[in-house]
Amino acid sequence: MELSDCLPFWDTLSEQQRQQLVHAAALRTVEKGTVIHGPGGRCTGLLAVVSGQLRAYILSEEGREITLYRLFERDICLFSASCMLRSIQFDIAIEAEKDTAFWVIRPEVYKDLMERLPAVANYTNELMADRFSEVMWRMEQILWKSFDKRLAAFLLEEAALEGSDVLKITHEAIGHHLGNPREVVTRMLRYFQGEGLVELARGSVRITDMEGLRALAG
Amino acid sequence: MELSDCLPFWDTLSEQQRQQLVHAAALRTVEKGTVIHGPGGRCTGLLAVVSGQLRAYILSEEGREITLYRLFERDICLFSASCMLRSIQFDIAIEAEKDTAFWVIRPEVYKDLMERLPAVANYTNELMADRFSEVMWRMEQILWKSFDKRLAAFLLEEAALEGSDVLKITHEAIGHHLGNPREVVTRMLRYFQGEGLVELARGSVRITDMEGLRALAG
């Protein structure tokens, strides 16, 4: 996938501006599990996913994590280039959840275009609004939904992403996604198993009652 | 305060664009307690606070609330004009916490300027990034901080806002700010009273040990 396919405002750029972006972009590939950005790191740059899957998350001082959103093919990550916007005062981390290829665009070049061109600035606005909406959705889940509903929704989401009823994931990793300690995840999964919703094995969770999980997730 | 004082990009506008904004803006005053926007309401418009204090919050289906951020003099609220950005898919409510005067700017006029002028688009970007940062900060508080620390931090914040050690606020209102049931607030405040941090009376909380609260808030 070309850089131009990732940037919807490409057609509005002059040939010179396109060349600027092309020279500011580098294609990288990383293995599953690689932490690409932060937390507390430098301004990595704008990321545009070519293939694979990235996860954006926050990390507490005690090492607890919570997933904010996922990035798939053609998705752009703005917060790995937070130096572009002085008002961004929070810090996320990004890791590859699958082997991933992505473009990294130098933030100063993108920023320069954003400051001059309304199409780039407004695209950036929509990007931020989109991520903001995802984070608000997560926050509402955390605030209003009890943990059983959140865990059920998470298992369904993972099954849909993987295209499989069998999820190769540890209880600790689930805890990182949802912001809960491993023990709490294990306790709830055992309860789910008792209810016939899942079957647990070492390092995997098999969904045995998809409809039951859907009813619980609400 | 004039409209021009609320909009940092004013100087970059042409005379015609300024007139467009002036004609699209109306000054409103509301009493403390008035719900100005939503949830689930129409696209009210951009709000620019002239005097007073607004509170932006979200509301669950069961009527639980949590405060996202406050708006003071010269602050602009974007999310009361969410129709301007199609990617905003969440819904906040805004109420006046004090008697408040504010400009309401028609969203279609602002949107038109934003789409044409980089200065307006980039200002909007910074606004959104700023609110995003506040919401992330709240989320981290909710996720990582235990309720005693959050309540201590809230009381200190209120005391600073009011410029007083005596807070005229009910346990229910505190619960709405922090997203907890009233009973949980009452229990913790009684514990604080037992520790000599506060004194409780009907409809008010008096802070008796500011340093102690600070130490607890961390």
Tab-separated table of C-alpha atoms in Angstrom:
chain	number	residue	atom	x	y	z
A	1	MET	CA	0.000	0.000	0.000
A	2	GLU	CA	1.330	3.385	-1.017
A	3	LEU	CA	1.562	6.366	1.291
A	4	SER	CA	-1.015	8.147	-0.880
A	5	ASP	CA	-3.602	5.457	-0.017
A	6	CYS	CA	-3.285	6.261	3.699
A	7	LEU	CA	-3.798	9.998	3.394
A	8	PRO	CA	-7.283	10.984	2.179
A	9	PHE	CA	-6.155	14.564	1.478
A	10	TRP	CA	-3.487	13.368	-1.003
A	11	ASP	CA	-5.457	14.580	-4.057
A	12	THR	CA	-5.586	18.123	-2.694
A	13	LEU	CA	-1.774	18.376	-2.436
A	14	SER	CA	0.544	19.937	-4.987
A	15	GLU	CA	3.262	17.791	-6.538
A	16	GLN	CA	5.827	19.543	-4.345
A	17	GLN	CA	3.855	18.861	-1.155
A	18	ARG	CA	3.514	15.188	-2.147
A	19	GLN	CA	7.264	14.946	-2.605
A	20	GLN	CA	7.777	16.529	0.818
A	21	LEU	CA	5.635	13.817	2.418
A	22	VAL	CA	7.241	11.010	0.426
A	23	HIS	CA	10.686	12.127	1.574
A	24	ALA	CA	9.483	12.427	5.169
A	25	ALA	CA	8.049	8.897	5.266
A	26	ALA	CA	9.792	5.603	5.967
A	27	LEU	CA	8.297	2.114	5.764
A	28	ARG	CA	8.943	-0.047	8.848
A	29	THR	CA	8.048	-3.611	9.692
A	30	VAL	CA	8.007	-4.974	13.243
A	31	GLU	CA	7.251	-8.302	14.823
A	32	LYS	CA	4.246	-8.986	16.994
A	33	GLY	CA	4.889	-7.737	20.525
A	34	THR	CA	7.197	-4.845	19.576
A	35	VAL	CA	6.556	-1.638	21.500
A	36	ILE	CA	6.733	1.018	18.777
A	37	HIS	CA	6.122	4.092	20.837
A	38	GLY	CA	6.424	5.343	24.411
A	39	PRO	CA	5.226	5.717	27.025
A	40	GLY	CA	7.359	8.678	27.905
A	41	GLY	CA	9.263	8.311	24.674
A	42	ARG	CA	10.193	10.816	22.041
A	43	CYS	CA	7.843	12.064	19.336
A	44	THR	CA	7.991	9.011	17.064
A	45	GLY	CA	5.974	10.510	14.206
A	46	LEU	CA	2.662	9.902	12.511
A	47	LEU	CA	2.030	6.200	11.955
A	48	ALA	CA	-0.004	4.879	9.018
A	49	VAL	CA	-0.712	1.154	9.188
A	50	VAL	CA	-0.069	-0.773	5.960
A	51	SER	CA	-0.836	-4.243	7.334
A	52	GLY	CA	-1.129	-5.890	10.735
A	53	GLN	CA	-2.566	-4.475	13.936
A	54	LEU	CA	-1.437	-1.944	16.542
A	55	ARG	CA	-2.746	-1.366	20.047
A	56	ALA	CA	-2.732	2.019	21.810
A	57	TYR	CA	-2.792	1.851	25.601
A	58	ILE	CA	-1.987	3.755	28.748
A	59	LEU	CA	0.155	2.514	31.580
A	60	SER	CA	-0.047	3.394	35.267
A	61	GLU	CA	2.988	3.982	37.467
A	62	GLU	CA	2.380	0.544	38.957
A	63	GLY	CA	2.500	-1.073	35.518
A	64	ARG	CA	-1.253	-1.563	35.058
A	65	GLU	CA	-2.413	-1.150	31.460
A	66	ILE	CA	-5.636	-0.395	29.690
A	67	THR	CA	-6.270	-0.594	25.952
A	68	LEU	CA	-7.622	2.624	24.437
A	69	TYR	CA	-8.087	1.577	20.818
A	70	ARG	CA	-6.749	-0.584	18.012
A	71	LEU	CA	-5.331	0.540	14.663
A	72	PHE	CA	-5.835	-1.523	11.531
A	73	GLU	CA	-4.895	-1.214	7.846
A	74	ARG	CA	-5.055	2.424	6.655
A	75	ASP	CA	-5.550	3.763	10.200
A	76	ILE	CA	-3.418	6.696	11.245
A	77	CYS	CA	-2.044	7.265	14.720
A	78	LEU	CA	-1.756	10.889	15.734
A	79	PHE	CA	-0.732	10.523	19.359
A	80	SER	CA	2.634	9.031	18.488
A	81	ALA	CA	3.315	12.519	17.079
A	82	SER	CA	2.002	14.486	20.031
A	83	CYS	CA	4.741	17.108	19.633
A	84	MET	CA	2.693	18.370	16.672
A	85	LEU	CA	-0.012	19.650	19.002
A	86	ARG	CA	1.112	21.494	22.099
A	87	SER	CA	-2.200	20.826	23.874
A	88	ILE	CA	-1.709	17.066	23.963
A	89	GLN	CA	-0.532	16.464	27.488
A	90	PHE	CA	-1.032	12.765	27.843
A	91	ASP	CA	1.114	9.899	26.927
A	92	ILE	CA	0.147	6.667	25.274
A	93	ALA	CA	2.113	3.601	24.311
A	94	ILE	CA	1.711	1.647	21.079
A	95	GLU	CA	2.599	-1.972	20.492
A	96	ALA	CA	2.213	-4.334	17.557
A	97	GLU	CA	-0.414	-6.999	18.242
A	98	LYS	CA	0.464	-8.776	15.012
A	99	ASP	CA	3.459	-8.567	12.670
A	100	THR	CA	2.880	-5.071	11.325
A	101	ALA	CA	4.072	-2.871	8.471
A	102	PHE	CA	3.548	0.867	8.734
A	103	TRP	CA	4.693	4.209	7.421
A	104	VAL	CA	6.321	6.627	9.866
A	105	ILE	CA	5.943	10.255	8.815
A	106	ARG	CA	8.244	12.886	10.309
A	107	PRO	CA	6.067	15.088	12.546
A	108	GLU	CA	7.606	18.432	11.548
A	109	VAL	CA	6.804	17.873	7.863
A	110	TYR	CA	3.205	16.879	8.592
A	111	LYS	CA	2.848	19.784	11.016
A	112	ASP	CA	4.075	22.234	8.399
A	113	LEU	CA	1.427	21.029	5.919
A	114	MET	CA	-1.246	21.031	8.636
A	115	GLU	CA	-0.502	24.650	9.513
A	116	ARG	CA	-0.768	25.778	5.899
A	117	LEU	CA	-3.501	23.595	4.379
A	118	PRO	CA	-7.108	23.491	5.653
A	119	ALA	CA	-7.637	20.021	4.130
A	120	VAL	CA	-4.786	18.575	6.215
A	121	ALA	CA	-5.823	20.456	9.373
A	122	ASN	CA	-9.436	19.354	9.075
A	123	TYR	CA	-8.464	15.767	8.367
A	124	THR	CA	-6.348	15.855	11.534
A	125	ASN	CA	-9.366	17.235	13.386
A	126	GLU	CA	-11.554	14.351	12.256
A	127	LEU	CA	-8.828	11.868	13.213
A	128	MET	CA	-8.613	13.287	16.705
A	129	ALA	CA	-12.404	13.423	17.081
A	130	ASP	CA	-12.559	9.782	16.016
A	131	ARG	CA	-10.017	8.654	18.611
A	132	PHE	CA	-11.650	10.861	21.221
A	133	SER	CA	-14.949	9.076	20.530
A	134	GLU	CA	-13.308	5.691	20.978
A	135	VAL	CA	-11.720	6.723	24.253
A	136	MET	CA	-15.026	8.145	25.518
A	137	TRP	CA	-16.686	4.850	24.646
A	138	ARG	CA	-14.051	2.964	26.649
A	139	MET	CA	-14.447	5.352	29.534
A	140	GLU	CA	-18.226	4.875	29.581
A	141	GLN	CA	-17.698	1.125	29.536
A	142	ILE	CA	-15.358	1.324	32.489
A	143	LEU	CA	-17.600	3.698	34.389
A	144	TRP	CA	-21.010	2.254	33.852
A	145	LYS	CA	-20.546	-1.373	32.892
A	146	SER	CA	-19.888	-4.058	35.430
A	147	PHE	CA	-16.851	-6.226	34.827
A	148	ASP	CA	-18.788	-9.316	33.688
A	149	LYS	CA	-20.352	-7.353	30.811
A	150	ARG	CA	-17.010	-5.798	29.845
A	151	LEU	CA	-15.244	-9.166	29.848
A	152	ALA	CA	-18.012	-10.750	27.758
A	153	ALA	CA	-17.840	-7.854	25.259
A	154	PHE	CA	-14.038	-8.159	25.129
A	155	LEU	CA	-14.117	-11.911	24.379
A	156	LEU	CA	-16.659	-11.349	21.571
A	157	GLU	CA	-14.555	-8.524	20.115
A	158	GLU	CA	-11.420	-10.689	20.173
A	159	ALA	CA	-13.235	-13.646	18.586
A	160	ALA	CA	-14.456	-11.364	15.781
A	161	LEU	CA	-10.938	-9.889	15.284
A	162	GLU	CA	-9.273	-13.316	15.196
A	163	GLY	CA	-12.078	-15.001	13.264
A	164	SER	CA	-11.965	-17.868	15.756
A	165	ASP	CA	-13.758	-19.192	18.852
A	166	VAL	CA	-10.405	-20.070	20.399
A	167	LEU	CA	-8.526	-17.094	21.780
A	168	LYS	CA	-4.821	-17.551	22.436
A	169	ILE	CA	-4.567	-15.070	25.249
A	170	THR	CA	-3.468	-15.198	28.876
A	171	HIS	CA	-5.538	-13.917	31.786
A	172	GLU	CA	-2.812	-11.365	32.418
A	173	ALA	CA	-3.086	-10.006	28.850
A	174	ILE	CA	-6.876	-9.723	29.218
A	175	GLY	CA	-6.286	-7.819	32.462
A	176	HIS	CA	-3.971	-5.422	30.600
A	177	HIS	CA	-6.635	-4.739	28.001
A	178	LEU	CA	-9.359	-4.073	30.533
A	179	GLY	CA	-7.347	-2.445	33.302
A	180	ASN	CA	-7.985	-5.142	35.918
A	181	PRO	CA	-5.615	-7.350	37.904
A	182	ARG	CA	-5.092	-10.894	36.603
A	183	GLU	CA	-6.781	-12.419	39.641
A	184	VAL	CA	-10.033	-10.602	38.894
A	185	VAL	CA	-9.946	-11.852	35.295
A	186	THR	CA	-9.293	-15.432	36.385
A	187	ARG	CA	-12.123	-15.339	38.902
A	188	MET	CA	-14.615	-14.045	36.332
A	189	LEU	CA	-13.453	-16.469	33.614
A	190	ARG	CA	-13.949	-19.360	36.046
A	191	TYR	CA	-17.439	-18.078	36.727
A	192	PHE	CA	-18.034	-17.911	32.937
A	193	GLN	CA	-16.765	-21.489	32.653
A	194	GLY	CA	-19.181	-22.559	35.380
A	195	GLU	CA	-21.997	-20.960	33.396
A	196	GLY	CA	-20.958	-22.891	30.275
A	197	LEU	CA	-19.951	-19.739	28.369
A	198	VAL	CA	-16.272	-20.614	27.901
A	199	GLU	CA	-13.779	-23.443	28.359
A	200	LEU	CA	-10.414	-22.567	29.854
A	201	ALA	CA	-7.098	-24.170	28.969
A	202	ARG	CA	-3.487	-23.114	29.510
A	203	GLY	CA	-2.981	-19.876	27.544
A	204	SER	CA	-6.335	-20.018	25.782
A	205	VAL	CA	-10.046	-19.349	26.181
A	206	ARG	CA	-12.556	-21.173	23.983
A	207	ILE	CA	-15.980	-19.614	23.573
A	208	THR	CA	-18.608	-22.352	23.908
A	209	ASP	CA	-21.784	-20.248	24.065
A	210	MET	CA	-21.553	-17.246	21.758
A	211	GLU	CA	-25.225	-16.345	22.222
A	212	GLY	CA	-24.924	-16.509	26.001
A	213	LEU	CA	-21.916	-14.162	25.913
A	214	ARG	CA	-23.812	-11.764	23.621
A	215	ALA	CA	-26.782	-11.717	25.991
A	216	LEU	CA	-24.426	-10.974	28.903
A	217	ALA	CA	-22.533	-8.239	27.021
A	218	GLY	CA	-25.912	-6.600	26.396
B	1	MET	CA	-16.018	40.736	26.999
B	2	GLU	CA	-16.244	40.937	23.218
B	3	LEU	CA	-16.474	37.941	20.919
B	4	SER	CA	-13.067	38.878	19.491
B	5	ASP	CA	-11.475	38.337	22.934
B	6	CYS	CA	-12.664	34.714	22.975
B	7	LEU	CA	-11.295	33.759	19.566
B	8	PRO	CA	-7.482	33.837	19.341
B	9	PHE	CA	-7.572	33.650	15.527
B	10	TRP	CA	-9.596	36.906	15.285
B	11	ASP	CA	-6.632	38.936	14.017
B	12	THR	CA	-6.133	36.596	11.075
B	13	LEU	CA	-9.723	37.085	9.817
B	14	SER	CA	-10.823	39.486	7.087
B	15	GLU	CA	-13.384	42.160	7.939
B	16	GLN	CA	-16.027	40.149	6.104
B	17	GLN	CA	-15.242	36.968	8.061
B	18	ARG	CA	-15.420	38.892	11.343
B	19	GLN	CA	-18.852	40.207	10.402
B	20	GLN	CA	-19.975	36.663	9.578
B	21	LEU	CA	-19.011	35.544	13.085
B	22	VAL	CA	-20.538	38.570	14.786
B	23	HIS	CA	-23.845	37.910	13.035
B	24	ALA	CA	-23.686	34.220	13.940
B	25	ALA	CA	-23.122	34.874	17.646
B	26	ALA	CA	-25.663	35.605	20.379
B	27	LEU	CA	-24.945	36.510	23.998
B	28	ARG	CA	-26.883	34.449	26.542
B	29	THR	CA	-27.056	34.534	30.318
B	30	VAL	CA	-28.318	31.641	32.419
B	31	GLU	CA	-28.794	31.004	36.120
B	32	LYS	CA	-26.752	28.550	38.125
B	33	GLY	CA	-28.096	25.039	37.596
B	34	THR	CA	-29.366	25.554	34.036
B	35	VAL	CA	-28.610	22.672	31.687
B	36	ILE	CA	-27.433	24.443	28.525
B	37	HIS	CA	-26.788	21.480	26.316
B	38	GLY	CA	-27.903	17.843	25.929
B	39	PRO	CA	-27.404	15.046	26.515
B	40	GLY	CA	-29.012	13.756	23.362
B	41	GLY	CA	-29.924	17.289	22.407
B	42	ARG	CA	-29.501	19.152	19.188
B	43	CYS	CA	-26.276	20.829	18.052
B	44	THR	CA	-26.421	23.885	20.314
B	45	GLY	CA	-23.402	25.656	18.830
B	46	LEU	CA	-19.953	26.699	19.938
B	47	LEU	CA	-19.986	28.198	23.439
B	48	ALA	CA	-17.533	30.892	24.561
B	49	VAL	CA	-17.714	31.695	28.265
B	50	VAL	CA	-17.793	35.409	29.120
B	51	SER	CA	-18.225	35.012	32.894
B	52	GLY	CA	-19.276	32.297	35.304
B	53	GLN	CA	-18.543	28.585	35.161
B	54	LEU	CA	-19.801	25.638	33.093
B	55	ARG	CA	-19.457	21.928	33.742
B	56	ALA	CA	-19.258	19.279	31.012
B	57	TYR	CA	-20.317	15.798	32.073
B	58	ILE	CA	-21.557	12.473	30.798
B	59	LEU	CA	-24.646	10.671	32.011
B	60	SER	CA	-25.321	6.932	32.094
B	61	GLU	CA	-28.665	5.352	31.202
B	62	GLU	CA	-29.278	4.868	34.917
B	63	GLY	CA	-28.748	8.575	35.578
B	64	ARG	CA	-25.223	8.348	37.004
B	65	GLU	CA	-23.005	11.317	36.129
B	66	ILE	CA	-19.331	12.049	35.922
B	67	THR	CA	-17.694	15.440	35.417
B	68	LEU	CA	-15.305	15.596	32.450
B	69	TYR	CA	-14.063	19.170	32.719
B	70	ARG	CA	-14.982	22.714	33.676
B	71	LEU	CA	-15.095	25.798	31.454
B	72	PHE	CA	-14.169	29.220	32.773
B	73	GLU	CA	-13.917	32.747	31.346
B	74	ARG	CA	-12.654	32.714	27.728
B	75	ASP	CA	-12.930	28.926	27.463
B	76	ILE	CA	-14.589	27.529	24.376
B	77	CYS	CA	-16.747	24.424	24.281
B	78	LEU	CA	-16.531	22.475	21.051
B	79	PHE	CA	-18.606	19.437	21.945
B	80	SER	CA	-21.820	21.412	22.174
B	81	ALA	CA	-21.310	21.810	18.408
B	82	SER	CA	-20.498	18.193	17.649
B	83	CYS	CA	-22.388	18.354	14.322
B	84	MET	CA	-19.347	20.304	13.052
B	85	LEU	CA	-17.207	17.173	13.142
B	86	ARG	CA	-18.764	13.980	11.860
B	87	SER	CA	-16.319	11.819	13.837
B	88	ILE	CA	-17.612	12.971	17.221
B	89	GLN	CA	-19.855	10.129	18.262
B	90	PHE	CA	-20.284	10.800	21.937
B	91	ASP	CA	-22.631	12.977	23.783
B	92	ILE	CA	-21.941	15.276	26.661
B	93	ALA	CA	-24.158	17.522	28.742
B	94	ILE	CA	-23.268	21.024	29.917
B	95	GLU	CA	-24.705	22.858	32.883
B	96	ALA	CA	-24.019	26.215	34.510
B	97	GLU	CA	-22.326	25.803	37.902
B	98	LYS	CA	-22.604	29.538	38.544
B	99	ASP	CA	-24.695	32.264	36.933
B	100	THR	CA	-23.011	32.347	33.540
B	101	ALA	CA	-22.847	34.595	30.480
B	102	PHE	CA	-21.622	33.115	27.214
B	103	TRP	CA	-21.602	33.561	23.453
B	104	VAL	CA	-23.306	30.918	21.332
B	105	ILE	CA	-21.876	30.736	17.809
B	106	ARG	CA	-23.901	29.023	15.074
B	107	PRO	CA	-22.006	25.828	14.168
B	108	GLU	CA	-22.466	26.084	10.385
B	109	VAL	CA	-20.784	29.496	10.266
B	110	TYR	CA	-17.840	28.347	12.381
B	111	LYS	CA	-17.574	25.146	10.361
B	112	ASP	CA	-17.444	27.095	7.117
B	113	LEU	CA	-14.521	29.201	8.418
B	114	MET	CA	-12.803	26.118	9.796
B	115	GLU	CA	-12.963	24.375	6.432
B	116	ARG	CA	-11.440	27.333	4.621
B	117	LEU	CA	-8.927	28.811	7.071
B	118	PRO	CA	-5.940	26.895	8.471
B	119	ALA	CA	-5.779	29.246	11.504
B	120	VAL	CA	-9.334	28.344	12.533
B	121	ALA	CA	-8.868	24.628	11.813
B	122	ASN	CA	-5.629	24.476	13.794
B	123	TYR	CA	-7.118	26.424	16.690
B	124	THR	CA	-9.980	23.882	16.751
B	125	ASN	CA	-7.387	21.117	16.758
B	126	GLU	CA	-5.655	22.585	19.795
B	127	LEU	CA	-9.007	23.006	21.567
B	128	MET	CA	-9.890	19.387	21.014
B	129	ALA	CA	-6.436	18.180	22.050
B	130	ASP	CA	-6.769	20.229	25.216
B	131	ARG	CA	-10.133	18.705	26.172
B	132	PHE	CA	-8.862	15.271	25.187
B	133	SER	CA	-5.977	15.745	27.612
B	134	GLU	CA	-8.379	16.683	30.407
B	135	VAL	CA	-10.575	13.670	29.753
B	136	MET	CA	-7.538	11.355	29.674
B	137	TRP	CA	-6.450	12.808	33.000
B	138	ARG	CA	-9.901	12.067	34.494
B	139	MET	CA	-9.826	8.584	33.050
B	140	GLU	CA	-6.425	7.874	34.564
B	141	GLN	CA	-7.709	9.136	37.909
B	142	ILE	CA	-10.712	6.830	37.733
B	143	LEU	CA	-8.643	3.873	36.596
B	144	TRP	CA	-5.620	4.069	38.794
B	145	LYS	CA	-6.565	6.124	41.826
B	146	SER	CA	-8.474	4.707	44.741
B	147	PHE	CA	-11.604	6.570	45.751
B	148	ASP	CA	-10.124	8.155	48.906
B	149	LYS	CA	-7.411	9.879	46.831
B	150	ARG	CA	-9.913	11.028	44.211
B	151	LEU	CA	-12.276	12.440	46.833
B	152	ALA	CA	-9.419	14.265	48.601
B	153	ALA	CA	-8.257	15.736	45.262
B	154	PHE	CA	-11.824	16.781	44.431
B	155	LEU	CA	-12.308	18.602	47.763
B	156	LEU	CA	-9.017	20.475	47.297
B	157	GLU	CA	-9.954	21.418	43.718
B	158	GLU	CA	-13.354	22.724	44.850
B	159	ALA	CA	-11.826	24.689	47.723
B	160	ALA	CA	-9.408	26.332	45.280
B	161	LEU	CA	-12.232	27.110	42.812
B	162	GLU	CA	-14.469	28.592	45.510
B	163	GLY	CA	-11.648	30.280	47.383
B	164	SER	CA	-13.069	28.880	50.622
B	165	ASP	CA	-12.589	26.023	53.092
B	166	VAL	CA	-16.330	25.589	53.355
B	167	LEU	CA	-17.866	23.810	50.377
B	168	LYS	CA	-21.619	24.146	49.914
B	169	ILE	CA	-22.146	20.837	48.199
B	170	THR	CA	-24.253	17.754	48.872
B	171	HIS	CA	-22.891	14.218	48.967
B	172	GLU	CA	-25.083	13.457	45.972
B	173	ALA	CA	-23.512	16.288	43.941
B	174	ILE	CA	-20.027	15.032	44.825
B	175	GLY	CA	-21.117	11.584	43.669
B	176	HIS	CA	-22.220	13.067	40.340
B	177	HIS	CA	-18.845	14.697	39.832
B	178	LEU	CA	-16.906	11.556	40.590
B	179	GLY	CA	-19.247	8.923	39.169
B	180	ASN	CA	-19.947	7.192	42.484
B	181	PRO	CA	-23.208	6.517	44.355
B	182	ARG	CA	-24.082	8.933	47.170
B	183	GLU	CA	-23.693	6.209	49.809
B	184	VAL	CA	-20.073	5.639	48.858
B	185	VAL	CA	-19.351	9.375	49.136
B	186	THR	CA	-21.041	9.611	52.549
B	187	ARG	CA	-19.107	6.627	53.863
B	188	MET	CA	-15.780	8.060	52.757
B	189	LEU	CA	-16.565	11.578	54.031
B	190	ARG	CA	-17.406	10.093	57.446
B	191	TYR	CA	-14.082	8.315	57.397
B	192	PHE	CA	-12.388	11.641	56.508
B	193	GLN	CA	-14.238	13.272	59.416
B	194	GLY	CA	-13.006	10.541	61.741
B	195	GLU	CA	-9.462	11.274	60.568
B	196	GLY	CA	-9.922	14.988	61.307
B	197	LEU	CA	-9.651	16.004	57.667
B	198	VAL	CA	-13.138	17.530	57.311
B	199	GLU	CA	-16.195	18.500	59.324
B	200	LEU	CA	-19.578	17.590	57.926
B	201	ALA	CA	-22.771	19.607	58.263
B	202	ARG	CA	-26.070	19.561	56.402
B	203	GLY	CA	-25.296	20.529	52.783
B	204	SER	CA	-21.684	21.478	53.429
B	205	VAL	CA	-18.205	20.099	53.951
B	206	ARG	CA	-15.599	22.143	55.837
B	207	ILE	CA	-11.948	21.287	55.259
B	208	THR	CA	-10.163	21.237	58.628
B	209	ASP	CA	-6.812	19.755	57.595
B	210	MET	CA	-5.713	21.035	54.199
B	211	GLU	CA	-2.237	19.508	54.515
B	212	GLY	CA	-3.655	16.126	55.468
B	213	LEU	CA	-5.934	16.161	52.432
B	214	ARG	CA	-3.005	17.109	50.200
B	215	ALA	CA	-0.927	14.258	51.539
B	216	LEU	CA	-3.801	11.855	50.896
B	217	ALA	CA	-4.446	13.167	47.370
B	218	GLY	CA	-0.750	12.473	46.665
